[in-house]
Every structure is written in C-alpha cells, then in structure tokens.
PDB file of C-alpha atoms and ligand atoms in Angstrom:
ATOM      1  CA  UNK P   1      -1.482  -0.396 -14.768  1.00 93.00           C
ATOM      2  CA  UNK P   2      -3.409  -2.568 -12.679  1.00 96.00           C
ATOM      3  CA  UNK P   3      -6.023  -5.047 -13.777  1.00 96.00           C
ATOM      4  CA  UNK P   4      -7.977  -7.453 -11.983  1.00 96.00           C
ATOM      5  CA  UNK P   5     -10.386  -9.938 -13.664  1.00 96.00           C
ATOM      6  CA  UNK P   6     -12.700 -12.527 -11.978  1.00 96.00           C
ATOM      7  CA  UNK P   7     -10.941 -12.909  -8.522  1.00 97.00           C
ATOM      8  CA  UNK P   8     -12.170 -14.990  -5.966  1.00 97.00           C
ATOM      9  CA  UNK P   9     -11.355 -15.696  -2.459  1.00 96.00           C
ATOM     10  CA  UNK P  10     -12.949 -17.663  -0.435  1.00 96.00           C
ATOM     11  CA  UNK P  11     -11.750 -18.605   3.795  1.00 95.00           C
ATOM     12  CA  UNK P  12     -12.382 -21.264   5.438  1.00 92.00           C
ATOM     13  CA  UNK P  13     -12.145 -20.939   9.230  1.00 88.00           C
ATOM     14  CA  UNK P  14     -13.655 -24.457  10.963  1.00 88.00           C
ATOM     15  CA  UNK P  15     -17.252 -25.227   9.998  1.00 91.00           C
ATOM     16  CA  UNK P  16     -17.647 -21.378   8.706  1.00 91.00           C
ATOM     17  CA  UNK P  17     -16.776 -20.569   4.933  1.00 92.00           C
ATOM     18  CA  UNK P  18     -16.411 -17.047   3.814  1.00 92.00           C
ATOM     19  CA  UNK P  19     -16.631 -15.450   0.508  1.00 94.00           C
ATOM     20  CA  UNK P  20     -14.180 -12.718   0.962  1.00 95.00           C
ATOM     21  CA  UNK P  21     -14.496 -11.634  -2.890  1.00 97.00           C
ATOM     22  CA  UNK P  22     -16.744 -12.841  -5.436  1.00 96.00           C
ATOM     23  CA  UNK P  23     -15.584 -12.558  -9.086  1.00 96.00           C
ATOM     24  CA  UNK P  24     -14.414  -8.993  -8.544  1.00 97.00           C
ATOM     25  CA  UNK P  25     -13.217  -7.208 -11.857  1.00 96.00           C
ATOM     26  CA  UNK P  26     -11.745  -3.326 -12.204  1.00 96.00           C
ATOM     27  CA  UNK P  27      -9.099  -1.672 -14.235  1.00 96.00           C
ATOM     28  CA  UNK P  28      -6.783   1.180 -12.641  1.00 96.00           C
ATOM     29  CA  UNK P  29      -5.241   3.257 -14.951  1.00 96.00           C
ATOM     30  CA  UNK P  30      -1.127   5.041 -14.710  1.00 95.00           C
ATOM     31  CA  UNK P  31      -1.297   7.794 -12.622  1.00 94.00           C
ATOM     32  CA  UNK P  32      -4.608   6.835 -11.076  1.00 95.00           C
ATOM     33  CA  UNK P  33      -5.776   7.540  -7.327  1.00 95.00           C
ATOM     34  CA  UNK P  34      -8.589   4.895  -6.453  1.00 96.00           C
ATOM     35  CA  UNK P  35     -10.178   5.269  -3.492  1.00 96.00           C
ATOM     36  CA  UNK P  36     -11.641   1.921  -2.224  1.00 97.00           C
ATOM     37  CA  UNK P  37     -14.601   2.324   0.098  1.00 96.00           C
ATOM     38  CA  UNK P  38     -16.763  -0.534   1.904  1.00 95.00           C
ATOM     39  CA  UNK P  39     -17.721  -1.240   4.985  1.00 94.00           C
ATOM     40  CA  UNK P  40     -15.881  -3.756   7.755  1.00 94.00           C
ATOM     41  CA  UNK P  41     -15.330  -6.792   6.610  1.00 94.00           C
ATOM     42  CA  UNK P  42     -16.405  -6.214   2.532  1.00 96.00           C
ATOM     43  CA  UNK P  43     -12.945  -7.668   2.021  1.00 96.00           C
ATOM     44  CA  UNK P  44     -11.134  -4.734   1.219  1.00 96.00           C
ATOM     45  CA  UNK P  45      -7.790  -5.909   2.567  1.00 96.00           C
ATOM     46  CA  UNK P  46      -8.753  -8.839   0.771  1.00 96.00           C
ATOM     47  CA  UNK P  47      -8.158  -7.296  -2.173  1.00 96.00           C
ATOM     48  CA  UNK P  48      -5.524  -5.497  -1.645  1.00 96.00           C
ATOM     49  CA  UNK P  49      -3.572  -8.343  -0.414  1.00 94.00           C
ATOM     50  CA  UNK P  50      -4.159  -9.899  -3.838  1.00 93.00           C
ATOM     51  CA  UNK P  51      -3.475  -7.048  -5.575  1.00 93.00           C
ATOM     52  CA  UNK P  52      -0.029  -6.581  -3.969  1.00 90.00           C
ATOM     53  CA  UNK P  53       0.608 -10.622  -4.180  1.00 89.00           C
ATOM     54  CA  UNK P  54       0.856 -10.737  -0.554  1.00 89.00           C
ATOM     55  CA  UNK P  55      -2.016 -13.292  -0.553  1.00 91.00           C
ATOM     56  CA  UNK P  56      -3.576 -15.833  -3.796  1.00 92.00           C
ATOM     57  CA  UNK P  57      -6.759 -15.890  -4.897  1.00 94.00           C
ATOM     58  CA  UNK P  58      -8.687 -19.365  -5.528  1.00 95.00           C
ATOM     59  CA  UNK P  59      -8.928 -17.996  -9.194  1.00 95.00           C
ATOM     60  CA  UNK P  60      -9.265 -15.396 -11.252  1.00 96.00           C
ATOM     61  CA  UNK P  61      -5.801 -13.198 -12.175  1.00 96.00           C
ATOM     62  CA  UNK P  62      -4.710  -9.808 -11.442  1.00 95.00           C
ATOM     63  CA  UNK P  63      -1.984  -7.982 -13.673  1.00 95.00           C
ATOM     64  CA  UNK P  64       0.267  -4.902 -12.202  1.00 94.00           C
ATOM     65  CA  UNK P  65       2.550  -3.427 -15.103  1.00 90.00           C
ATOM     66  CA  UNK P  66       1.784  -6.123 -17.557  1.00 89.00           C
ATOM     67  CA  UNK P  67       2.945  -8.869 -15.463  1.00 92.00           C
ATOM     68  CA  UNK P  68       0.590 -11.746 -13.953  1.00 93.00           C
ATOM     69  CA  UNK P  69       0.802 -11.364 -10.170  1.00 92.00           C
ATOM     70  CA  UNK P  70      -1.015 -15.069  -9.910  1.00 89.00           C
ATOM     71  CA  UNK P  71       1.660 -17.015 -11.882  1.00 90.00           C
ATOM     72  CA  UNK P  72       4.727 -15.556 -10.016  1.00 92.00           C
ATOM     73  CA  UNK P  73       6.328 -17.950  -7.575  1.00 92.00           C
ATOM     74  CA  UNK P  74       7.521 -16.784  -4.236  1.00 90.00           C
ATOM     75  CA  UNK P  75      10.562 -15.477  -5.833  1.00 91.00           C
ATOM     76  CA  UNK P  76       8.744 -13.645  -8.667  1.00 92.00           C
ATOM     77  CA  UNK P  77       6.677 -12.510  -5.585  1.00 90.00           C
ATOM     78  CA  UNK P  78       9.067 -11.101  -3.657  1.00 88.00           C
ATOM     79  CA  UNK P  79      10.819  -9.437  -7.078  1.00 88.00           C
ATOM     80  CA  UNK P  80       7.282  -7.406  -7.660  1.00 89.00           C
ATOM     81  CA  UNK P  81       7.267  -5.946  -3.877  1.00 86.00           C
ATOM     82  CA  UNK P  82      10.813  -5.235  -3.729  1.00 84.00           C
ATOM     83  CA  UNK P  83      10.208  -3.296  -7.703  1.00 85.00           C
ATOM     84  CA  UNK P  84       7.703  -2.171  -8.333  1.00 89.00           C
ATOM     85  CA  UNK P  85       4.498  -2.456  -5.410  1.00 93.00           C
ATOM     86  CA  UNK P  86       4.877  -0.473  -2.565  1.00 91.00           C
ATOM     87  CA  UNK P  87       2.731  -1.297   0.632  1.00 90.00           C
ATOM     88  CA  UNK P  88       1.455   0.892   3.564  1.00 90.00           C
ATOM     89  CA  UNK P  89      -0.405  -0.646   6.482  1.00 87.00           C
ATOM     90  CA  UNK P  90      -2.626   0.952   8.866  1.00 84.00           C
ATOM     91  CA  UNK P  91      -0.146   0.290  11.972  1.00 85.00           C
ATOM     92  CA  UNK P  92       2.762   1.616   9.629  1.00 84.00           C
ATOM     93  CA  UNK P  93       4.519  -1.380  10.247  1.00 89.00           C
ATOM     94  CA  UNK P  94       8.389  -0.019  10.547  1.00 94.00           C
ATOM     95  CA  UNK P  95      11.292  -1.926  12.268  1.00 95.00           C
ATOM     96  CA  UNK P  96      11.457  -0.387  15.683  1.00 95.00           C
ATOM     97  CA  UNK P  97      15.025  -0.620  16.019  1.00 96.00           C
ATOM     98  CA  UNK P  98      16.203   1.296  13.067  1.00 96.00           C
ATOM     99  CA  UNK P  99      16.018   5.123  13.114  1.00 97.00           C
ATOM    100  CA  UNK P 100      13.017   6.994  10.631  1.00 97.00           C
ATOM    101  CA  UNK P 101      16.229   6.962   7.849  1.00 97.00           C
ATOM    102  CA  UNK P 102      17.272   3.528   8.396  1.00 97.00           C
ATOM    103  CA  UNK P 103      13.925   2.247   7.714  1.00 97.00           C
ATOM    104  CA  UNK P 104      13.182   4.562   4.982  1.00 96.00           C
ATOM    105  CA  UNK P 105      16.215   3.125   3.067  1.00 96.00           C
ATOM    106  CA  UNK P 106      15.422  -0.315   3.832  1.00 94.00           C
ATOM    107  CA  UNK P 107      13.547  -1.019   0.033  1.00 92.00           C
ATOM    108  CA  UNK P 108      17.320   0.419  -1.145  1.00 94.00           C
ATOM    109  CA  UNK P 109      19.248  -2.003   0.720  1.00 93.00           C
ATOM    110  CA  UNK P 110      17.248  -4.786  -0.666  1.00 89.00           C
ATOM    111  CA  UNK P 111      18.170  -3.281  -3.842  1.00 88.00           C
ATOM    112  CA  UNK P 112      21.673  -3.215  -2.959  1.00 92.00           C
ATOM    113  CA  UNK P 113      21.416   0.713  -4.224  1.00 94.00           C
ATOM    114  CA  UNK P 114      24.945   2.397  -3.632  1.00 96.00           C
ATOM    115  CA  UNK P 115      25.411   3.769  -0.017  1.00 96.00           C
ATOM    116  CA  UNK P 116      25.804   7.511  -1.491  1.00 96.00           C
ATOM    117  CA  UNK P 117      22.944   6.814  -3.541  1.00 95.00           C
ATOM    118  CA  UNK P 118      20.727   5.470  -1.206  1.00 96.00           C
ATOM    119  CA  UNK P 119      22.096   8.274   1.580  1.00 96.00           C
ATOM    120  CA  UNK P 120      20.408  10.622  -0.882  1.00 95.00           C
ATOM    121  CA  UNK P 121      17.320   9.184  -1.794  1.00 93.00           C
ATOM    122  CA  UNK P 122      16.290   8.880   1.891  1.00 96.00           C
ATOM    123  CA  UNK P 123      16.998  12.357   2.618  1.00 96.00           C
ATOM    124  CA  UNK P 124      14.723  13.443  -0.179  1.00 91.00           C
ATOM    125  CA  UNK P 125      11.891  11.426   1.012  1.00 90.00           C
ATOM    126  CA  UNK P 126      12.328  12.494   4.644  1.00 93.00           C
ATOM    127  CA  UNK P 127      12.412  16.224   3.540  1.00 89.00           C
ATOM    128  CA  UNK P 128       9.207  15.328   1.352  1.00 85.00           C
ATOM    129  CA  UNK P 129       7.036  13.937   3.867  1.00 86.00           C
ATOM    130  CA  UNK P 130       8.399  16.874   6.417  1.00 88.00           C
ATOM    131  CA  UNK P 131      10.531  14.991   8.485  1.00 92.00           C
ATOM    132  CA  UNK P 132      14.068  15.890   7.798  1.00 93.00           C
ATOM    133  CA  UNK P 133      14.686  16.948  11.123  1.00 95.00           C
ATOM    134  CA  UNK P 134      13.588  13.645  12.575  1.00 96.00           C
ATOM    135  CA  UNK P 135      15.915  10.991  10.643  1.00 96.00           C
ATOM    136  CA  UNK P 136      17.376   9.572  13.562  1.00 97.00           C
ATOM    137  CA  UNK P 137      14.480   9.078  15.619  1.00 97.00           C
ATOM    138  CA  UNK P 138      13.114   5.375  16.216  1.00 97.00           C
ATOM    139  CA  UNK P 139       9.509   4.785  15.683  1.00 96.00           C
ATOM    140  CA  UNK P 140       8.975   5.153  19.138  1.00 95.00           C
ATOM    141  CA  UNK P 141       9.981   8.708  19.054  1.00 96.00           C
ATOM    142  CA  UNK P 142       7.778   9.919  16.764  1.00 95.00           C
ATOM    143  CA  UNK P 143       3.951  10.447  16.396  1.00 91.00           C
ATOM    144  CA  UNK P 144       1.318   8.052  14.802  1.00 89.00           C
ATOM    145  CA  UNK P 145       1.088  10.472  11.914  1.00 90.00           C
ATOM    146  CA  UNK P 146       5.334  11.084  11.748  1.00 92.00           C
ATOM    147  CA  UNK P 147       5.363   6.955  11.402  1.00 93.00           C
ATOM    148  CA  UNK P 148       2.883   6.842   8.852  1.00 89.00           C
ATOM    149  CA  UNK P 149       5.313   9.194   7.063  1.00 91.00           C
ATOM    150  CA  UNK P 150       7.701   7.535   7.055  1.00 94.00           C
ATOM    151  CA  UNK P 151       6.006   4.581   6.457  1.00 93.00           C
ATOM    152  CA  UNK P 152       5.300   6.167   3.191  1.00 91.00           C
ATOM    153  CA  UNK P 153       8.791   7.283   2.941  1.00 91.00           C
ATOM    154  CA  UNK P 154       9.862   3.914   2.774  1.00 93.00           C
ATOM    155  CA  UNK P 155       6.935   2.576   0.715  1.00 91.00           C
ATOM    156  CA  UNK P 156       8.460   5.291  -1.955  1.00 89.00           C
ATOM    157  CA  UNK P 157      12.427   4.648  -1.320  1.00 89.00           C
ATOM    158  CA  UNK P 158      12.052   2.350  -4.440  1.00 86.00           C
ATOM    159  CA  UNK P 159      10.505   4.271  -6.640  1.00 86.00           C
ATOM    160  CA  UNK P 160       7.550   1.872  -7.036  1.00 90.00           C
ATOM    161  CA  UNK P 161       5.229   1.878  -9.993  1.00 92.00           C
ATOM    162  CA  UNK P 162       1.941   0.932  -7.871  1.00 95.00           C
ATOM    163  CA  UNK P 163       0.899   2.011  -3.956  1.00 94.00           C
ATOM    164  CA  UNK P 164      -1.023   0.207  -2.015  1.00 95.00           C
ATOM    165  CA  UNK P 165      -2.063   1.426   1.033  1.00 94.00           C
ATOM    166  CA  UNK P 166      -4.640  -0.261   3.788  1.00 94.00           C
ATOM    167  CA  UNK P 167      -6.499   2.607   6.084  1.00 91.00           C
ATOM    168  CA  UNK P 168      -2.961   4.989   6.071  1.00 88.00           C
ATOM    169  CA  UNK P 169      -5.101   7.193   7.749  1.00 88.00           C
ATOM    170  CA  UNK P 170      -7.052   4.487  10.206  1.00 85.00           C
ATOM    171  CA  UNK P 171      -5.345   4.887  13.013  1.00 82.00           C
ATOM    172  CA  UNK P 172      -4.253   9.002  12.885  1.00 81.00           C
ATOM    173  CA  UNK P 173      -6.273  11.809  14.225  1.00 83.00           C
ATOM    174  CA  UNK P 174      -8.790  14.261  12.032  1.00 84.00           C
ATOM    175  CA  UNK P 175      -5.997  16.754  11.504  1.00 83.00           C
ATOM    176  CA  UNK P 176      -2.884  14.534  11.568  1.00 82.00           C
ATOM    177  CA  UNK P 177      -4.885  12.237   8.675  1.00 85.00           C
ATOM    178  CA  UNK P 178      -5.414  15.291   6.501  1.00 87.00           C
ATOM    179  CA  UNK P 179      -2.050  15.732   6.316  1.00 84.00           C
ATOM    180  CA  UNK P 180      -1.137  12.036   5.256  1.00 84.00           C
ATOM    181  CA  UNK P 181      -4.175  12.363   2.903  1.00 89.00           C
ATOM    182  CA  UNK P 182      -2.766  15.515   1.485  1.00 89.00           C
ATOM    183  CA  UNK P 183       0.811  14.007   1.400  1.00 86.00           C
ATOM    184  CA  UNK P 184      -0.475  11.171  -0.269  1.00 87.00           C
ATOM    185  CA  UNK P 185      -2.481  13.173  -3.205  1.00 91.00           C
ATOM    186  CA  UNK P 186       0.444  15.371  -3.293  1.00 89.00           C
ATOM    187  CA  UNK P 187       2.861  11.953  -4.022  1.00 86.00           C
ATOM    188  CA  UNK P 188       0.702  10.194  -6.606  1.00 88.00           C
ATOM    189  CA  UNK P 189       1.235  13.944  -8.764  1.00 89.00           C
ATOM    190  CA  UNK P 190       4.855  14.904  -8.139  1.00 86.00           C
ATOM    191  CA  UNK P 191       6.146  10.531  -8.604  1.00 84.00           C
ATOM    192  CA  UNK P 192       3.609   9.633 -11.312  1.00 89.00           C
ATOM    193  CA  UNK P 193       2.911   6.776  -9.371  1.00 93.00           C
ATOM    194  CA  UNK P 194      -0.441   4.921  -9.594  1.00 95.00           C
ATOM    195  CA  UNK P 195      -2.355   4.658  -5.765  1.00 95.00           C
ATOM    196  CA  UNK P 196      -5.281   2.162  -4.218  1.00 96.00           C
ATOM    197  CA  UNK P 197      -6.619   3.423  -0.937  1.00 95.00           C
ATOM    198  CA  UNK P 198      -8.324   2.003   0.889  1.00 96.00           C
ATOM    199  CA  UNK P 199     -10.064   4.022   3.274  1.00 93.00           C
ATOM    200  CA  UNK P 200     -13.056   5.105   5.361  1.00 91.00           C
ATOM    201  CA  UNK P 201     -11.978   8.897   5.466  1.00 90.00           C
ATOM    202  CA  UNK P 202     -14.356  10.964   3.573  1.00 91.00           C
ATOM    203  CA  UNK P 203     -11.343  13.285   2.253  1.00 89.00           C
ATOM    204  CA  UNK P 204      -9.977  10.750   1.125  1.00 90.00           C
ATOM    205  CA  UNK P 205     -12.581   9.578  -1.167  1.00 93.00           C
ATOM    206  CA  UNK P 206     -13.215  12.946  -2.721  1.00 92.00           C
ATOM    207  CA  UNK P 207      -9.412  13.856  -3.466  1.00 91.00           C
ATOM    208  CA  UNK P 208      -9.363  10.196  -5.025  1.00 94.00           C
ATOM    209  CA  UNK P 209      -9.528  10.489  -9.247  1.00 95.00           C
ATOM    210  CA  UNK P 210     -12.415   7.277  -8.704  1.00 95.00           C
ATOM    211  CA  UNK P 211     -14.043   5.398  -5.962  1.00 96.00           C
ATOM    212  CA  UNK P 212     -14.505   1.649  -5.917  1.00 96.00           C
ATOM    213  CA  UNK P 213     -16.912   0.974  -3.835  1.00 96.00           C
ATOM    214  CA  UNK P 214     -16.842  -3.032  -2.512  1.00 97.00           C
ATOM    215  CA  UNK P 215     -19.645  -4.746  -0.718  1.00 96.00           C
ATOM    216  CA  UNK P 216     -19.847  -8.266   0.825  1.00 95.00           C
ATOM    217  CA  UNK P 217     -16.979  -9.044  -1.723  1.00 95.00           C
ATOM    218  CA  UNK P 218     -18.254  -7.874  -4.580  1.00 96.00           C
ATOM    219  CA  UNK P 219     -17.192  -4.566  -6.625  1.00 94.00           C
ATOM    220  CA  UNK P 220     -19.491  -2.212  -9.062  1.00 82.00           C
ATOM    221  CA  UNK P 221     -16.725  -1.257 -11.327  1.00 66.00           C
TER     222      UNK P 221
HETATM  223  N1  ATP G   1      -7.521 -14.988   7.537  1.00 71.26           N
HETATM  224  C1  ATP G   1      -8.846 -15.045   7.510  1.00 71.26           C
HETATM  225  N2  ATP G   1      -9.522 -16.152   7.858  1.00 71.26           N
HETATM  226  C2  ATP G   1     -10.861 -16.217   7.812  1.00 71.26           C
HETATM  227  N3  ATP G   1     -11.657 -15.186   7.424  1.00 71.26           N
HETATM  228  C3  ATP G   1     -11.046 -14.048   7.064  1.00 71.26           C
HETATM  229  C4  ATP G   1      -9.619 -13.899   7.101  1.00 71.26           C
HETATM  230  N4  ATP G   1      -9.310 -12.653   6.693  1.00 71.26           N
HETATM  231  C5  ATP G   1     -10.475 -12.042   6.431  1.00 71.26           C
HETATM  232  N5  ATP G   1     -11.528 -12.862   6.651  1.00 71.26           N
HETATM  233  C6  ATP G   1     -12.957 -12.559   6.420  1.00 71.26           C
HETATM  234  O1  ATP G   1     -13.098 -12.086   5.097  1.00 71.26           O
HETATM  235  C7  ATP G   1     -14.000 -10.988   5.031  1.00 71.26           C
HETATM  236  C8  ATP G   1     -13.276  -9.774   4.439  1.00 71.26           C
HETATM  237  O2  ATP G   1     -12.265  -9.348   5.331  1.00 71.26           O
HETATM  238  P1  ATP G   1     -11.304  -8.120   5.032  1.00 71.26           P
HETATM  239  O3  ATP G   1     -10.238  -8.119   6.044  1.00 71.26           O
HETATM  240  O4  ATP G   1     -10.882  -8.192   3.600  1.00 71.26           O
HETATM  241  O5  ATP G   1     -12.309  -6.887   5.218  1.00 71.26           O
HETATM  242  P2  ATP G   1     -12.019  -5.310   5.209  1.00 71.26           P
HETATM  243  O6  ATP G   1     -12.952  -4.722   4.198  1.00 71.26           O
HETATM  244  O7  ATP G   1     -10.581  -5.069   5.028  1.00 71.26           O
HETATM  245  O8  ATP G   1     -12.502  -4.855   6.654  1.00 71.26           O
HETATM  246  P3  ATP G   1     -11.929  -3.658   7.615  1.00 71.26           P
HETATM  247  O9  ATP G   1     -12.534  -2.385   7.094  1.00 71.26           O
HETATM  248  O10 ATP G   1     -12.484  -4.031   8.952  1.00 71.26           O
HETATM  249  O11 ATP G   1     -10.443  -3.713   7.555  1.00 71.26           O
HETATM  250  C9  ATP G   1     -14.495 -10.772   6.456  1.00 71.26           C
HETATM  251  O12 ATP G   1     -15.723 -11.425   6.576  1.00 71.26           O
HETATM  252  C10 ATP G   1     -13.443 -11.449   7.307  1.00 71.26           C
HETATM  253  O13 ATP G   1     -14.001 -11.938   8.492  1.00 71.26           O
HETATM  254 MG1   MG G   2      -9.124  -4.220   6.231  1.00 71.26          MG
END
C-alpha cells in the first residue's frame, strides 16, 4: 500500500546542512499498523511529511496505492490528501471556529459529498470516537484527548486508504493517550485502513503489527 524506495532529504538552514533521511527504503502492507519509533530529531516527521506529499524529497520516490506521490503536481497533491491520505498532527490541528461536527465533515465538503450524506457520516464518526454528545462544541470546549478525536474523526470523514499520524498521542495524558491508542488500533480493524504512527508511547509500539525504527535518518527495514 505504501512503498518508499531510496528517499532522501536533506535541509539546509544557513551555513548548517542536515541530512534529515538518508536513502530510507520500507514497504507497508493493506491493513498494516506501523509503528515508527526514533528518537528527537531522527526525522520522523520527515518522513511522514514525504510520505503524505506534504513535503518532496531531493530524490528517491514513494508510492501510496500504486500512485507516485513524487511526480504529482500540486494539484495531484492536493487530489491524494483530499482521497485517499488522511493526516493527524500532534496539536490536532482543527479549525477553532467550527463546532467538533463541522470540522469532522470538513474532508466531505471538499468532496462536495451530499449534505444528508455527509450529515450522516459525521455522526457515525463522532459516535465512534465517543463523542456524539459533543458535536457542537468548538475545539476550545473540549479536552486535548476529545480534539485528538475528533481530529481523527475528521482524518476518517473520507474514508482514506492510508493514516498518517505524527505523535497523536504527544501531547495527551497516560490515560487519555491509551484511549486514542486504543481508538486508533480499534480504527485500522473495523475501516481496513492501513496506519503509520509515529510515536514515542510504548503502547503504542506493541499494539503496532511492526515497528520501524529510524535513526539519524536512516531506517532498518
Ligand atoms: N524545516 C527545517 N529546516 C531545517 N532543518 C529541519 C527542518 N525540519 C527538520 N529539520 C531537521 O531535520 C532533522 C529531522 O527532523 P524531524 O522533525 O523529522 O525529526 P522527528 O524525528 O520528527 O523529531 P521529534 O520526535 O522531535 O518530532 C532534525 O535534525 C531537524 O533539526
Ligand atoms: Mg516530529
């Protein structure tokens, strides 16, 4: 489902130049939970930003559902994250003046999915990540860990072939992270969808079907 081969990225930030990833190669397969583990700074959201398309790499290629991410233009870009990759962030990154549905159905809109349709859907995913009873709230009436879900919410609304998610858990209490985690494991089952975690919670890693572990840019697959 997702295939990476040979990607590089290097930054250059005034005199300093850093190899963020160096000639990293894996294979994820449908269905697949991958855990990806490293330390700060091993260029884990690296990755995933390449993964994703949100960023280019200086070479190498990386394929999600047989398509090349690298030779999409913007357009083709923004095609794959409105279709078929999903994004989380680790500051859940919702619009804080729509309510929990509102931004849940966001991915719908963009789809231009009928109103009754979409009306639906987002009550669905609301009562799946336990939240039904908090669709009109605005982020800033709800928890951390009730934004991350319905940061997930929305990063489902679309019914995406590939999740990506950066630290979900980073910035959420022991207890309140468990649940995302268990949400999360729970999702990847019940959707079919294939997940890449990247995380530093160690419940994470062992509900994850494999573990990619990254170091200074570089990945034992
Ligand atoms: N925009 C940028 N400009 C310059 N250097 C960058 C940039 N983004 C990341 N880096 C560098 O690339 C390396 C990898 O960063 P990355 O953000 O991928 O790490 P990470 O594994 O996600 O770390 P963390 O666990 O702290 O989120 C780091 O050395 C970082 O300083
Ligand atoms: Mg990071």
């Amino acid at each position: 489902m997702v295939s990476a081969r040979g990607l590089s990225r290097t930054y250059v930030s005034g005199p300093q130049t850093v190899l963020a990833l160096r000639e990293v190669s894996f294979d994820v397969a449908a269905g697949e939970m991958v855990a990806l583990v490293g330390r700060s700074g091993s260029g884990k959201t690296t990755l995933l930003n390449m993964l994703g398309g949100l960023d280019r790499p200086d070479s190498g290629t990386v394929q999600v559902d047989g398509v090349e991410v690298t030779e999409l233009d913007d357009g083709g870009l923004s095609a794959l994250r409105r279709e078929s990759v999903a994004y989380v962030f680790q500051s859940f990154g919702l619009l804080p003046a729509l309510t929990a549905a509102e931004n849940v159905g966001v991915p719908l809109r963009l789809r231009r999915t009928p109103v009754a349709e979409r009306e639906e859907r987002v009550a669905l995913l609301l009562d799946l990540v336990g939240l039904g009873e908090h669709a009109l709230q605005r982020p800033s009436e709800l928890s951390g860990g009730q934004q991350q879900r319905v940061a997930i919410a929305r990063a489902l609304a679309g019914s995406p072939r590939v999740l990506i998610a950066d630290e979900p858990t980073g910035q959420l209490d022991a207890e309140t992270g468990l649940s995302v985690i268990a949400l999360l494991r729970g999702i990847v089952e019940s959707e079919g969808v294939t997940a890449i975690i990247a995380t530093h919670d160690a419940v994470m890693v062992s509900l994850a079907d494999r573990v990619l572990t990254i170091a200074d840019g570089r990945v034992d697959a």
